[in-house]
Amino acid sequence: MSDINAIFAAMKEEAEDELRLRCMTKPKKMKKKKKQREPRNDQARSVLFASNDNDNNSAPPPSPPPPPPVPPKVALDIDSRSSTTCKQDTTILKTSILAWSREKDPNSMHALGDSDDEDSFDDGDNLTSTSTARGWSIDRFSSAINSSDVSSRLDGLTALHLAITELLATVGNNFAPPPPLNLPPPYDPNRIALTHREQGALVSDMAPDQWSEWNRTHSTLMSQFQTFTCTDATSDSSTPLDASSNNSTSAQLQALLNGCGCAIFRCFGDEVEKCRSLALRCANDIALSGVDFGKHVGLLMPALFVRIPPVSFDAEMNVFVHNAEEHDCHRRGGAVTRQDKDDSRTIAVVETSEELRLGLCEFISSLIRGAVARNSLSILDPYFSDLVLALYTMLRDPCPDVKVRASDLLTQLVRVPHWEPGSKVFALALARAAVPNLRHRNARVRLATIGLFEASVCVPNRAKIRGAGSDGIVDLIGFKEDNVIPIASYYSAQCNVAVNFLAELAIDKNARVRERCCEMLAYFMVCLPDRYDHQTRLLPYVLNLYLDPVVSIRQLAMGTVDRLGAQYEAEHPEEIIERRQYGVDGDGRCNYSNLPPPFQRRPRLGARIFVRSNTRRFLTALLMELSFWRSKTRDQSAELLKVLIVYNEEHLVRNLSKTLPLVVKGLQVATSDVKSGDRTSEALVESLEACLELMGRYISEEVYQPLLSKDGDQYVKALDCMMRGSKNYRR
């Protein structure tokens, strides 16, 4: 019998030893030590919790002497709360941490506490203010995150993230993160001031409802700038947590940030990707909770910017610089392109994970959102330029999601009125930096880039009453002066290459991109203070969108020109009165009905005058493209010519001796292609014949017959088409 008892005793000891090893418990003498140990108080219990971070295989330390009284540590529990509330919160969080621990290690019997204390999580009243609601003290969080052991850092960051999540979950519906930044543009199209005076209905034949739209008192151009505050633009029914409102959850999160903030920021550069990810999540959740980061910005920003490749800014040339040597060579006239024009340039990233680079961008957004919600945006003022440089670097990131998020964030950043002086400095450089992304193969990137370019161009320059980045429109259309040749182009052909990005956007394969491009052009031509300097450059692209296959885009383009015509009528009332009363605009003998699509009626007078005054600058170039070697270019030029004929009407007589021969030449080239077997040119021949017939509706036979009385089949054919159009011409 004694042998059997001995066998059972040995088996029991082996089972206990195996259980201790699986549960990572203390050595064999643990049970004996438990019997000899006196019941410990709360302070001794905190010391024992801290001792669990040491090596589990080391010999148990001797019983410590009674510790001297110490002041209570700063902890997540608030002393002002009742013991019942603390006990309830502790019980809830105990259950969560036990579930998390079992999920991580199913074989473990306990979680984050002493394995020999089977009642360590049974009584919430034993927890003091030095321990968090999760059984972890702030000092233990900090020491675990700062540990040199990877597993300890992972455990600490995981427990910290879970604690933050549980704290935010306890608030429930009373808390919502700050709304995303959605600031309006600086110019309101409904408040554009016109230069007329309030003198009643000056134009007698204008409809009353049309005049009431412009019947307002004259105001200065500076009143076009919108005035609003960040709090008004981001108002929401949900309010972020505020520590000043006796909100215990906010106070706990603030205590976590004060105690563990430095350790969290240090983990942004951890060698383990999981640690970096958890650190960013913790910082992002705390930032969205609306706690005060004012004391930690000095530590946070260096830790954040070290994960982003460095870049500088040349304020004289308004470009961002990645390679100082090449930039200096370009400034000296070397055969090196300007760095913002070199879209093939790649940036060596510091953070290798695309998800974490996107997380860095999201954290910057959360930091700004939290500061706006707390009305404490001034704490980020010293780092505004660093934020712009960091987000610009993300524009060149190889990951499309990072490009999109950085473009959206920069769009809102330059619209913040508090940072308007700083945005004015970087506006032109940001507009130039956004242009290469307009050729990205991802449509989402192109859409976000259009928004960034529009916001950068429209940054108000109140001193000069213009857009601070409006010179970027020249880079958008690839404008080059004919009589200027860079010296570097003799050594490198790339230095003299100019790409018309706007032309590519106007014929983009994605309909949403074309629509967003039309919206951008409409905003520039209607709302920009210095819009008169760029309307001639942008008008051909708006007219080209008349030919878009999508109906909504055609209507948007036609509405833009109609709005421009209304502005012209209101800004030039004397000219409008004279033309309408004396009938000097519009010949009564012309046929203005049955216009070709997309026109449903005759355009308004202001639109006709506006388009006519800007047509002569690009009409010759358009007519020369009728004989271009690319068939697609010729087709689009012929369709655009129809639109211009409708707007110019009888005023096509001006320079008709130069216009008509170019149309006949294009018809001759298209006819020869059809004879050679090119069936695709048949549509071009029909379009050119329709153009000639449309011209005959507005021009008298006595004017065009002498120009077409030359020998040649094409002149005979052109004359026949124009005479068909003149049948409805009333003599």
XYZ file of C-alpha atoms in Angstrom:
731
model
C 0.000 0.000 0.000
C 2.844 2.347 0.804
C 4.370 1.613 -2.621
C 1.149 2.605 -4.326
C 0.976 5.836 -2.325
C 4.552 6.606 -3.260
C 3.804 5.999 -6.927
C 0.780 8.291 -6.782
C 2.779 10.923 -4.940
C 5.511 10.769 -7.598
C 2.954 11.017 -10.385
C 1.334 13.964 -8.668
C 4.647 15.759 -8.336
C 5.441 15.120 -12.013
C 2.033 16.461 -13.041
C 2.503 19.530 -10.892
C 5.967 20.110 -12.357
C 4.602 19.796 -15.896
C 1.765 22.183 -15.067
C 4.193 24.712 -13.649
C 6.342 24.550 -16.770
C 3.372 24.943 -19.081
C 2.013 27.868 -17.120
C 5.468 29.484 -16.757
C 5.112 29.441 -13.006
C 7.699 29.716 -10.270
C 9.984 26.821 -9.070
C 8.949 23.739 -7.117
C 9.173 25.334 -3.678
C 6.429 27.735 -4.637
C 3.743 25.863 -2.647
C 5.938 25.704 0.447
C 6.756 29.387 0.095
C 3.076 30.179 -0.172
C 2.408 28.521 3.182
C 5.237 30.373 4.933
C 4.405 33.764 3.418
C 2.389 36.251 5.395
C -0.655 37.817 3.782
C 0.619 40.814 1.815
C -0.935 44.216 1.501
C -1.687 46.109 -1.697
C 1.767 47.642 -1.977
C 3.445 44.266 -1.579
C 1.095 42.906 -4.235
C 2.209 45.587 -6.661
C 5.821 44.632 -5.999
C 4.991 41.003 -6.694
C 3.322 41.934 -9.984
C 6.465 43.760 -11.019
C 8.594 40.737 -10.106
C 6.865 38.683 -12.795
C 8.848 40.511 -15.490
C 12.036 38.873 -14.203
C 13.372 35.486 -15.184
C 10.921 32.800 -14.097
C 13.707 30.239 -13.548
C 15.587 32.325 -10.998
C 15.486 31.428 -7.301
C 12.722 33.062 -5.312
C 13.882 36.198 -3.512
C 13.768 36.346 0.266
C 10.785 37.960 1.915
C 11.214 41.721 1.550
C 11.053 43.952 4.610
C 7.969 46.106 5.035
C 8.290 48.933 2.475
C 8.205 52.527 3.672
C 5.065 54.480 2.862
C 5.212 55.995 -0.623
C 2.957 58.531 -2.281
C 0.414 57.026 -4.666
C 1.551 56.756 -8.287
C -0.240 58.317 -11.220
C -2.487 55.559 -12.531
C -5.425 55.046 -14.772
C -7.861 54.650 -11.852
C -9.202 57.928 -10.553
C -9.294 58.204 -6.761
C -12.438 60.264 -6.901
C -14.440 57.340 -8.286
C -16.365 55.141 -5.943
C -15.045 51.713 -5.012
C -18.105 50.072 -6.543
C -17.431 51.693 -9.924
C -13.745 50.743 -9.778
C -14.661 47.196 -8.913
C -17.110 46.939 -11.827
C -14.608 48.362 -14.324
C -11.910 46.062 -12.964
C -14.105 42.992 -13.316
C -14.937 43.869 -16.933
C -11.318 44.482 -17.883
C -10.131 41.392 -15.987
C -12.403 39.249 -18.102
C -11.097 40.868 -21.291
C -7.440 40.409 -20.386
C -8.008 36.794 -19.392
C -9.728 36.131 -22.710
C -6.888 37.843 -24.583
C -4.288 35.820 -22.682
C -6.025 32.507 -23.338
C -6.355 33.385 -27.012
C -2.644 34.049 -27.194
C -1.652 30.942 -25.196
C -4.467 28.365 -24.825
C -2.338 26.259 -22.474
C -1.919 28.972 -19.899
C -4.130 28.990 -16.821
C -3.647 32.600 -15.791
C -2.989 35.884 -17.522
C -0.472 38.642 -16.841
C -0.337 37.922 -13.109
C 1.241 35.552 -10.585
C 0.458 31.991 -11.498
C 0.633 30.926 -7.863
C -2.042 33.426 -6.847
C -5.189 31.695 -7.906
C -7.260 34.512 -6.473
C -5.216 37.362 -7.941
C -8.061 38.415 -10.276
C -10.914 37.306 -8.069
C -11.257 40.362 -5.899
C -11.256 43.768 -7.551
C -11.176 45.550 -4.220
C -7.565 44.491 -3.684
C -6.435 46.658 -6.665
C -5.028 50.035 -5.719
C -4.527 53.236 -7.683
C -1.046 52.070 -8.721
C -2.481 49.419 -11.048
C -4.559 49.913 -14.129
C -7.952 48.453 -14.759
C -6.202 45.704 -16.696
C -3.945 44.650 -13.860
C -0.964 46.502 -15.385
C 0.572 49.578 -13.840
C 1.729 52.454 -16.016
C 5.297 51.793 -14.917
C 4.938 48.201 -16.019
C 3.587 49.278 -19.416
C 6.539 51.613 -19.847
C 9.144 49.091 -18.686
C 7.715 46.352 -20.919
C 7.665 48.600 -23.996
C 11.206 49.818 -23.275
C 12.473 46.291 -22.718
C 15.233 44.933 -24.919
C 13.329 41.659 -25.206
C 11.106 41.505 -28.290
C 8.431 39.352 -26.664
C 8.176 41.753 -23.728
C 7.714 44.702 -26.071
C 5.071 42.853 -28.021
C 3.230 41.872 -24.844
C 3.370 45.402 -23.500
C 2.194 47.049 -26.740
C -0.564 44.453 -27.234
C -1.845 44.915 -23.693
C -1.635 48.695 -24.045
C -3.582 48.698 -27.303
C -6.216 46.431 -25.789
C -6.491 48.673 -22.740
C -6.973 51.769 -24.928
C -9.609 49.977 -26.978
C -11.479 48.876 -23.857
C -11.343 52.364 -22.397
C -12.855 53.844 -25.546
C -15.451 51.061 -25.672
C -16.631 51.785 -22.124
C -17.690 55.259 -23.219
C -20.035 53.826 -25.837
C -22.183 56.196 -27.829
C -21.006 59.214 -25.853
C -17.735 59.263 -27.787
C -17.010 59.488 -31.495
C -13.675 60.301 -33.125
C -13.276 63.761 -34.633
C -14.823 63.993 -38.095
C -12.482 63.841 -41.087
C -11.198 67.152 -42.349
C -13.555 68.476 -45.013
C -12.767 72.165 -45.346
C -14.379 74.081 -48.229
C -12.273 75.843 -50.889
C -11.325 79.463 -50.168
C -13.602 80.893 -52.885
C -17.355 80.432 -52.911
C -18.785 80.388 -56.464
C -22.045 81.834 -55.154
C -20.267 84.906 -53.744
C -18.128 85.957 -56.708
C -18.446 89.759 -56.837
C -19.132 91.414 -60.171
C -18.172 94.928 -61.163
C -21.611 96.261 -62.050
C -23.577 98.681 -59.882
C -27.087 98.204 -58.623
C -29.020 100.336 -61.096
C -32.044 98.212 -61.775
C -32.659 96.117 -64.875
C -30.260 97.752 -67.332
C -30.907 95.204 -70.079
C -34.571 95.392 -70.970
C -34.858 92.069 -72.820
C -33.139 90.000 -70.104
C -35.500 87.714 -68.263
C -36.306 88.915 -64.715
C -35.188 85.665 -63.113
C -31.842 85.891 -64.907
C -31.276 89.475 -63.780
C -32.206 88.741 -60.165
C -29.259 86.371 -60.030
C -26.893 89.319 -60.517
C -28.963 92.065 -58.883
C -26.681 92.672 -55.944
C -24.621 95.572 -54.644
C -21.097 96.038 -55.926
C -18.484 94.650 -53.537
C -14.720 94.567 -53.539
C -12.763 91.595 -54.783
C -11.454 90.828 -51.290
C -14.972 89.938 -50.180
C -14.756 86.868 -52.419
C -12.531 85.171 -49.863
C -14.516 82.970 -47.544
C -14.150 83.520 -43.817
C -14.720 80.602 -41.512
C -13.115 78.868 -38.572
C -11.877 75.321 -38.244
C -14.428 74.505 -35.568
C -17.271 75.619 -37.814
C -15.974 73.624 -40.755
C -15.584 70.434 -38.742
C -18.545 70.697 -36.412
C -20.225 67.433 -35.521
C -22.791 66.240 -33.070
C -20.250 63.943 -31.418
C -17.670 65.633 -29.243
C -14.245 64.094 -28.516
C -13.245 63.314 -25.001
C -12.172 66.290 -22.953
C -10.135 65.941 -19.792
C -11.497 69.217 -18.420
C -15.042 67.853 -18.266
C -14.340 65.351 -15.457
C -14.385 62.550 -17.969
C -12.628 59.649 -16.275
C -11.887 57.845 -19.546
C -10.171 60.917 -20.973
C -8.167 61.309 -17.786
C -7.080 57.687 -17.985
C -6.008 58.065 -21.605
C -4.161 61.256 -20.724
C -2.392 59.419 -17.916
C -1.432 56.651 -20.324
C 0.000 59.192 -22.766
C 1.911 60.991 -20.022
C 3.351 57.770 -18.643
C 3.972 55.739 -21.801
C 4.106 58.332 -24.578
C 7.887 58.432 -24.845
C 8.086 54.636 -24.960
C 5.390 54.466 -27.659
C 7.113 57.061 -29.834
C 10.410 55.231 -29.504
C 8.777 52.093 -30.906
C 8.028 53.907 -34.186
C 11.539 52.904 -35.200
C 11.538 49.425 -33.656
C 13.310 46.704 -35.569
C 10.232 44.471 -35.393
C 7.416 45.394 -37.772
C 4.725 44.154 -35.387
C 5.996 46.482 -32.658
C 5.985 49.447 -35.044
C 2.453 48.604 -36.129
C 1.153 48.332 -32.545
C 2.878 51.580 -31.557
C 1.252 53.435 -34.455
C -2.146 51.980 -33.564
C -1.836 53.054 -29.938
C -0.716 56.573 -30.884
C -3.458 56.867 -33.508
C -6.210 55.807 -31.084
C -4.984 58.223 -28.436
C -4.803 61.057 -30.985
C -8.374 60.421 -32.126
C -9.594 60.437 -28.515
C -8.822 64.165 -28.366
C -6.323 64.136 -25.486
C -3.734 66.874 -25.155
C -0.502 66.203 -27.080
C 0.984 69.589 -26.254
C 3.609 68.253 -23.828
C 4.645 65.431 -26.141
C 4.915 67.111 -29.546
C 8.614 67.784 -29.046
C 9.246 64.040 -28.660
C 6.619 62.844 -31.120
C 7.615 64.799 -34.222
C 11.291 63.738 -34.379
C 10.267 60.112 -33.893
C 7.715 60.499 -36.685
C 9.850 62.347 -39.234
C 12.801 59.983 -38.853
C 10.636 57.321 -40.540
C 10.211 59.516 -43.638
C 12.935 60.196 -46.233
C 14.438 63.681 -45.906
C 13.648 66.403 -48.425
C 14.373 70.138 -48.640
C 12.674 73.132 -50.226
C 14.093 75.780 -52.542
C 11.985 78.871 -51.905
C 13.630 80.793 -54.759
C 12.715 78.274 -57.473
C 9.609 76.956 -55.665
C 10.588 73.300 -55.965
C 11.210 70.464 -53.530
C 14.744 69.063 -53.597
C 15.679 65.406 -53.143
C 19.177 65.445 -54.565
C 21.131 68.559 -53.613
C 23.948 67.886 -56.102
C 21.643 67.570 -59.126
C 19.664 70.585 -58.010
C 22.800 72.711 -57.758
C 23.835 71.481 -61.210
C 20.458 72.515 -62.595
C 20.733 75.961 -61.048
C 24.140 76.430 -62.680
C 22.653 75.581 -66.095
C 23.722 71.944 -66.278
C 22.003 69.402 -68.492
C 19.765 68.210 -65.643
C 16.000 68.524 -65.557
C 14.227 70.257 -62.738
C 13.548 67.671 -60.088
C 9.787 68.125 -59.964
C 9.623 67.387 -63.717
C 11.486 64.098 -63.438
C 8.601 61.728 -62.751
C 10.887 58.693 -63.077
C 12.759 59.606 -59.917
C 12.293 57.067 -57.123
C 12.689 57.661 -53.414
C 14.445 55.209 -51.121
C 11.889 54.670 -48.379
C 12.874 54.329 -44.740
C 9.834 52.287 -43.709
C 9.796 49.125 -45.808
C 6.191 48.191 -45.039
C 3.552 49.834 -47.228
C 0.908 49.361 -44.534
C 3.024 51.187 -41.997
C 3.803 54.027 -44.409
C 0.069 54.384 -44.869
C -0.277 54.219 -41.082
C 2.182 57.098 -40.694
C 0.046 59.194 -43.027
C -3.116 58.230 -41.136
C -1.494 59.163 -37.828
C -0.621 62.633 -39.153
C -4.253 63.008 -40.185
C -5.489 61.857 -36.769
C -3.115 64.241 -35.028
C -4.431 67.207 -37.028
C -8.047 66.128 -36.566
C -7.588 65.870 -32.819
C -5.903 69.267 -32.666
C -8.707 70.866 -34.693
C -11.350 69.285 -32.468
C -9.626 70.611 -29.331
C -9.078 74.015 -30.959
C -5.367 73.656 -30.239
C -3.968 73.678 -33.771
C -1.295 76.152 -32.690
C 0.739 73.379 -31.030
C 1.581 72.133 -34.548
C 2.603 75.548 -35.895
C 6.368 74.988 -35.434
C 6.107 71.750 -37.419
C 3.938 72.930 -40.311
C 6.795 73.014 -42.818
C 7.965 69.584 -41.661
C 4.454 68.208 -42.130
C 4.315 69.576 -45.684
C 7.729 68.122 -46.542
C 6.781 64.745 -45.067
C 3.486 64.582 -46.938
C 5.159 65.706 -50.155
C 7.580 62.787 -49.837
C 4.576 60.490 -49.547
C 3.309 61.860 -52.857
C 6.280 60.140 -54.497
C 5.717 56.891 -52.601
C 5.491 53.767 -54.787
C 2.306 52.645 -53.008
C -0.862 54.085 -54.641
C -2.801 54.124 -51.354
C -0.132 56.284 -49.747
C -0.245 58.690 -52.709
C -4.027 59.003 -52.430
C -4.030 59.539 -48.659
C -1.181 62.061 -48.790
C -2.896 64.002 -51.603
C -6.184 64.148 -49.698
C -4.464 65.260 -46.505
C -2.419 67.965 -48.270
C -5.612 69.194 -49.933
C -7.149 69.817 -46.520
C -3.905 71.102 -45.050
C -3.593 74.021 -47.484
C -7.243 74.969 -46.863
C -6.854 75.480 -43.117
C -7.228 79.245 -42.573
C -4.916 79.139 -39.552
C -2.066 77.943 -41.794
C -2.816 80.157 -44.788
C 0.475 82.149 -44.564
C 2.475 78.927 -44.584
C 0.379 77.359 -47.337
C 1.043 80.393 -49.516
C 4.792 79.655 -49.402
C 4.434 76.028 -50.541
C 1.441 76.465 -52.893
C 3.315 76.667 -56.212
C 5.760 73.916 -55.264
C 2.907 71.580 -54.274
C 1.079 72.294 -57.529
C 4.204 71.428 -59.515
C 4.846 68.343 -57.405
C 1.322 67.050 -58.009
C 1.525 67.271 -61.805
C 3.542 64.041 -62.441
C 0.951 61.971 -60.558
C -1.677 63.031 -63.108
C -0.204 60.369 -65.412
C -0.428 57.598 -62.820
C -2.123 54.454 -64.093
C -4.394 54.249 -61.028
C -7.520 56.367 -61.474
C -7.832 56.957 -57.719
C -4.400 58.567 -57.704
C -5.326 60.842 -60.609
C -8.549 61.895 -58.893
C -6.801 62.716 -55.625
C -4.046 64.574 -57.496
C -6.562 66.767 -59.335
C -7.989 67.794 -55.961
C -4.526 68.608 -54.616
C -3.597 70.636 -57.699
C -6.832 72.625 -57.491
C -6.362 73.337 -53.779
C -2.714 74.357 -54.258
C -3.490 76.736 -57.123
C -6.334 78.383 -55.192
C -4.422 79.158 -51.983
C -5.253 82.872 -51.468
C -2.529 85.444 -51.929
C -4.396 88.368 -50.419
C -1.614 90.884 -50.975
C -1.655 90.398 -54.765
C -5.299 89.280 -55.014
C -4.484 86.109 -56.910
C -4.006 82.408 -56.380
C -0.670 81.702 -54.749
C -0.086 78.657 -56.970
C -1.739 79.849 -60.183
C 1.599 79.758 -62.031
C 1.331 75.978 -61.818
C -1.289 76.115 -64.584
C 1.562 76.817 -67.014
C 3.195 73.524 -65.973
C -0.165 71.752 -66.254
C -0.593 72.614 -69.941
C 3.118 72.220 -70.766
C 3.465 75.754 -72.095
C 6.738 76.680 -73.825
C 7.691 79.969 -75.387
C 8.590 79.557 -79.040
C 11.572 81.885 -78.933
C 13.155 80.415 -75.766
C 15.392 77.324 -75.976
C 17.167 76.118 -72.804
C 20.906 75.688 -73.200
C 20.684 72.295 -71.484
C 18.495 71.005 -74.335
C 21.564 70.990 -76.621
C 23.134 68.372 -74.346
C 20.060 66.447 -73.220
C 16.811 66.261 -75.181
C 14.867 65.566 -72.007
C 15.554 69.096 -70.771
C 13.357 70.544 -73.525
C 10.416 68.135 -73.187
C 7.070 69.578 -72.117
C 4.022 67.375 -71.533
C 0.468 68.665 -71.804
C -1.033 66.917 -68.788
C -4.352 68.722 -69.115
C -4.891 67.375 -72.638
C -4.400 63.846 -71.322
C -6.907 64.433 -68.529
C -9.508 65.783 -70.960
C -9.467 62.478 -72.883
C -8.854 60.178 -69.900
C -10.361 56.695 -70.127
C -12.042 57.061 -66.738
C -15.245 59.113 -66.857
C -14.912 60.237 -63.238
C -11.459 61.663 -63.972
C -12.798 63.630 -66.940
C -15.687 64.943 -64.862
C -13.362 65.985 -62.033
C -11.097 67.674 -64.581
C -14.067 69.659 -65.921
C -15.003 70.699 -62.380
C -11.448 71.900 -61.782
C -11.413 73.936 -65.001
C -14.786 75.452 -64.160
C -13.531 76.465 -60.726
C -10.391 78.052 -62.169
C -12.236 80.005 -64.858
C -15.115 81.185 -62.662
C -13.695 81.628 -59.158
C -9.950 82.226 -59.345
C -9.136 85.915 -58.664
C -6.611 86.041 -61.523
C -8.820 83.931 -63.793
C -8.526 86.417 -66.681
C -4.857 85.476 -67.109
C -5.687 81.808 -67.705
C -9.116 81.703 -69.333
C -7.635 81.743 -72.833
C -5.387 78.779 -72.014
C -8.141 76.704 -70.405
C -11.113 77.428 -72.677
C -10.155 74.950 -75.496
C -10.185 72.047 -73.032
C -13.626 72.997 -71.715
C -14.967 73.196 -75.262
C -13.383 69.841 -76.058
C -15.458 68.284 -73.258
C -18.565 69.195 -75.300
C -17.721 66.070 -77.295
C -17.568 63.736 -74.290
C -19.712 60.587 -74.611
C -21.052 61.020 -71.047
C -24.079 63.317 -70.927
C -23.361 64.715 -67.448
C -19.866 65.816 -68.488
C -21.215 67.559 -71.600
C -23.810 69.376 -69.513
C -21.190 70.395 -66.974
C -18.931 71.822 -69.683
C -21.783 73.720 -71.330
C -22.911 75.030 -67.949
C -19.400 76.324 -67.330
C -19.353 78.355 -70.543
C -22.876 79.578 -69.829
C -21.753 80.768 -66.395
C -18.781 82.525 -67.960
C -21.151 84.232 -70.365
C -23.359 85.384 -67.496
C -20.320 86.838 -65.772
C -19.336 88.645 -68.963
C -22.805 90.151 -69.315
C -22.797 91.401 -65.734
C -19.267 92.796 -65.971
C -19.814 94.545 -69.343
C -23.387 95.873 -69.219
C -22.729 98.796 -71.595
C -21.475 96.492 -74.350
C -24.405 94.124 -73.894
C -26.928 96.988 -74.101
C -25.344 98.365 -77.244
C -25.250 95.053 -79.066
C -28.807 94.129 -78.183
C -30.455 97.487 -78.809
C -28.660 98.257 -82.070
C -28.603 94.672 -83.310
C -24.898 94.631 -84.074
C -24.535 91.073 -82.786
C -26.480 88.513 -84.720
C -27.642 88.891 -88.337
C -31.344 88.455 -88.847
C -30.727 86.671 -92.171
C -28.821 83.807 -90.482
C -30.400 80.487 -89.571
C -29.998 79.861 -85.812
C -32.299 76.849 -85.536
C -31.604 73.112 -85.709
C -28.080 73.397 -84.324
C -25.863 70.291 -84.218
C -25.572 68.373 -80.944
C -24.910 68.955 -78.112
C -26.590 72.364 -78.642
C -30.324 72.511 -78.012
C -30.658 76.256 -78.376
C -28.608 79.249 -79.417
C -25.961 80.131 -76.789
C -26.516 83.268 -74.752
C -24.982 86.537 -75.905
C -22.352 86.733 -73.184
C -21.140 83.193 -73.913
C -20.879 83.935 -77.640
C -18.862 87.096 -77.037
C -16.626 85.384 -74.482
C -15.798 82.405 -76.715
C -15.409 84.612 -79.781
C -12.933 86.914 -78.062
C -10.722 83.950 -77.114
C -11.102 81.853 -80.271
C -8.717 83.727 -82.519
C -5.753 82.724 -80.351
C -6.078 78.997 -81.018
C -8.266 78.738 -84.143
C -5.329 78.618 -86.566
C -3.639 75.830 -84.610
C -6.913 73.894 -84.584
C -7.347 74.212 -88.356
C -3.792 73.027 -88.998
C -4.545 69.829 -87.058
C -7.228 68.946 -89.600
C -4.414 67.675 -91.821
C -2.437 66.029 -89.000
C -1.070 62.525 -89.561
C -3.015 60.992 -86.658
C -6.618 60.222 -87.558
C -7.901 60.564 -83.968
C -6.500 64.085 -83.718
C -8.152 65.069 -86.994
C -11.527 63.687 -85.902
C -11.488 65.617 -82.625
C -10.365 68.809 -84.369
C -13.261 68.587 -86.839
C -15.815 68.100 -84.038
C -14.358 70.984 -82.037
C -14.526 73.176 -85.135
C -18.311 72.674 -85.203
C -18.560 74.008 -81.641
C -16.534 77.089 -82.524
C -18.656 77.786 -85.613
C -21.829 77.809 -83.481
C -20.317 80.330 -81.056
C -18.694 82.569 -83.689
C -21.620 82.608 -86.147
C -21.292 85.367 -88.805
C -18.077 86.637 -87.217
C -16.283 83.785 -89.017
C -16.010 86.207 -91.922
C -13.044 87.713 -90.121
C -9.884 86.094 -91.545
C -12.026 83.795 -93.714
C -9.352 84.005 -96.419
C -7.021 82.086 -94.095
C -9.578 79.862 -92.417
C -11.385 78.408 -95.411
C -8.273 77.132 -97.298
C -7.156 75.189 -94.215
C -10.547 73.488 -93.968
C -10.405 72.589 -97.657
C -6.906 71.198 -97.193
C -8.108 68.953 -94.365
C -10.970 67.743 -96.559
C -8.531 66.959 -99.356
C -6.272 64.882 -97.072
C -9.221 62.932 -95.665
C -10.623 62.245 -99.143
C -7.270 60.953 -100.389
C -7.071 58.600 -97.405
C -10.491 57.204 -98.223
C -9.462 56.607 -101.814
C -6.353 54.768 -100.627
C -8.519 52.337 -98.668
C -8.638 53.932 -95.200
C -12.264 53.440 -94.203
C -11.758 55.220 -90.850
C -11.400 58.559 -92.633
C -14.952 58.428 -93.991
C -16.293 59.840 -90.699
C -13.783 62.692 -90.941
C -14.964 63.551 -94.451
C -18.572 63.701 -93.231
C -17.584 65.917 -90.276
C -15.710 68.377 -92.487
C -18.609 68.543 -94.939
C -20.935 69.260 -92.000
C -18.593 72.059 -90.882
C -18.661 73.664 -94.300
C -22.447 73.388 -94.470
C -22.726 74.961 -91.010
C -20.475 77.831 -92.068
C -22.737 78.444 -95.046
C -25.659 79.106 -92.685
C -23.909 82.208 -91.294
C -21.937 83.561 -94.289
C -23.313 85.103 -97.438
C -22.532 83.560 -100.830
C -20.944 86.788 -102.040
C -18.247 86.344 -99.401
C -17.132 82.714 -99.821
C -17.695 82.115 -103.552
C -14.615 84.101 -104.663
C -12.467 82.098 -102.239
C -13.681 78.745 -103.617
C -13.599 79.591 -107.308
C -10.287 77.809 -107.814
C -9.638 74.685 -109.833
C -9.764 71.384 -108.003
C -12.306 68.803 -106.973
C -12.043 69.708 -103.309
C -12.885 73.361 -103.927
C -15.906 72.307 -105.937
C -17.009 69.933 -103.188
C -16.491 72.582 -100.505
C -18.480 75.125 -102.488
C -21.316 72.654 -102.888
C -21.433 71.992 -99.120
C -21.520 75.686 -98.230
C -24.241 76.401 -100.766
C -26.392 73.665 -99.196
C -26.063 75.488 -95.897
C -26.938 78.808 -97.510
C -30.342 77.598 -98.642
C -31.817 78.783 -95.352
C -29.885 82.048 -95.490
C -32.472 84.802 -95.819
C -31.436 87.490 -98.273
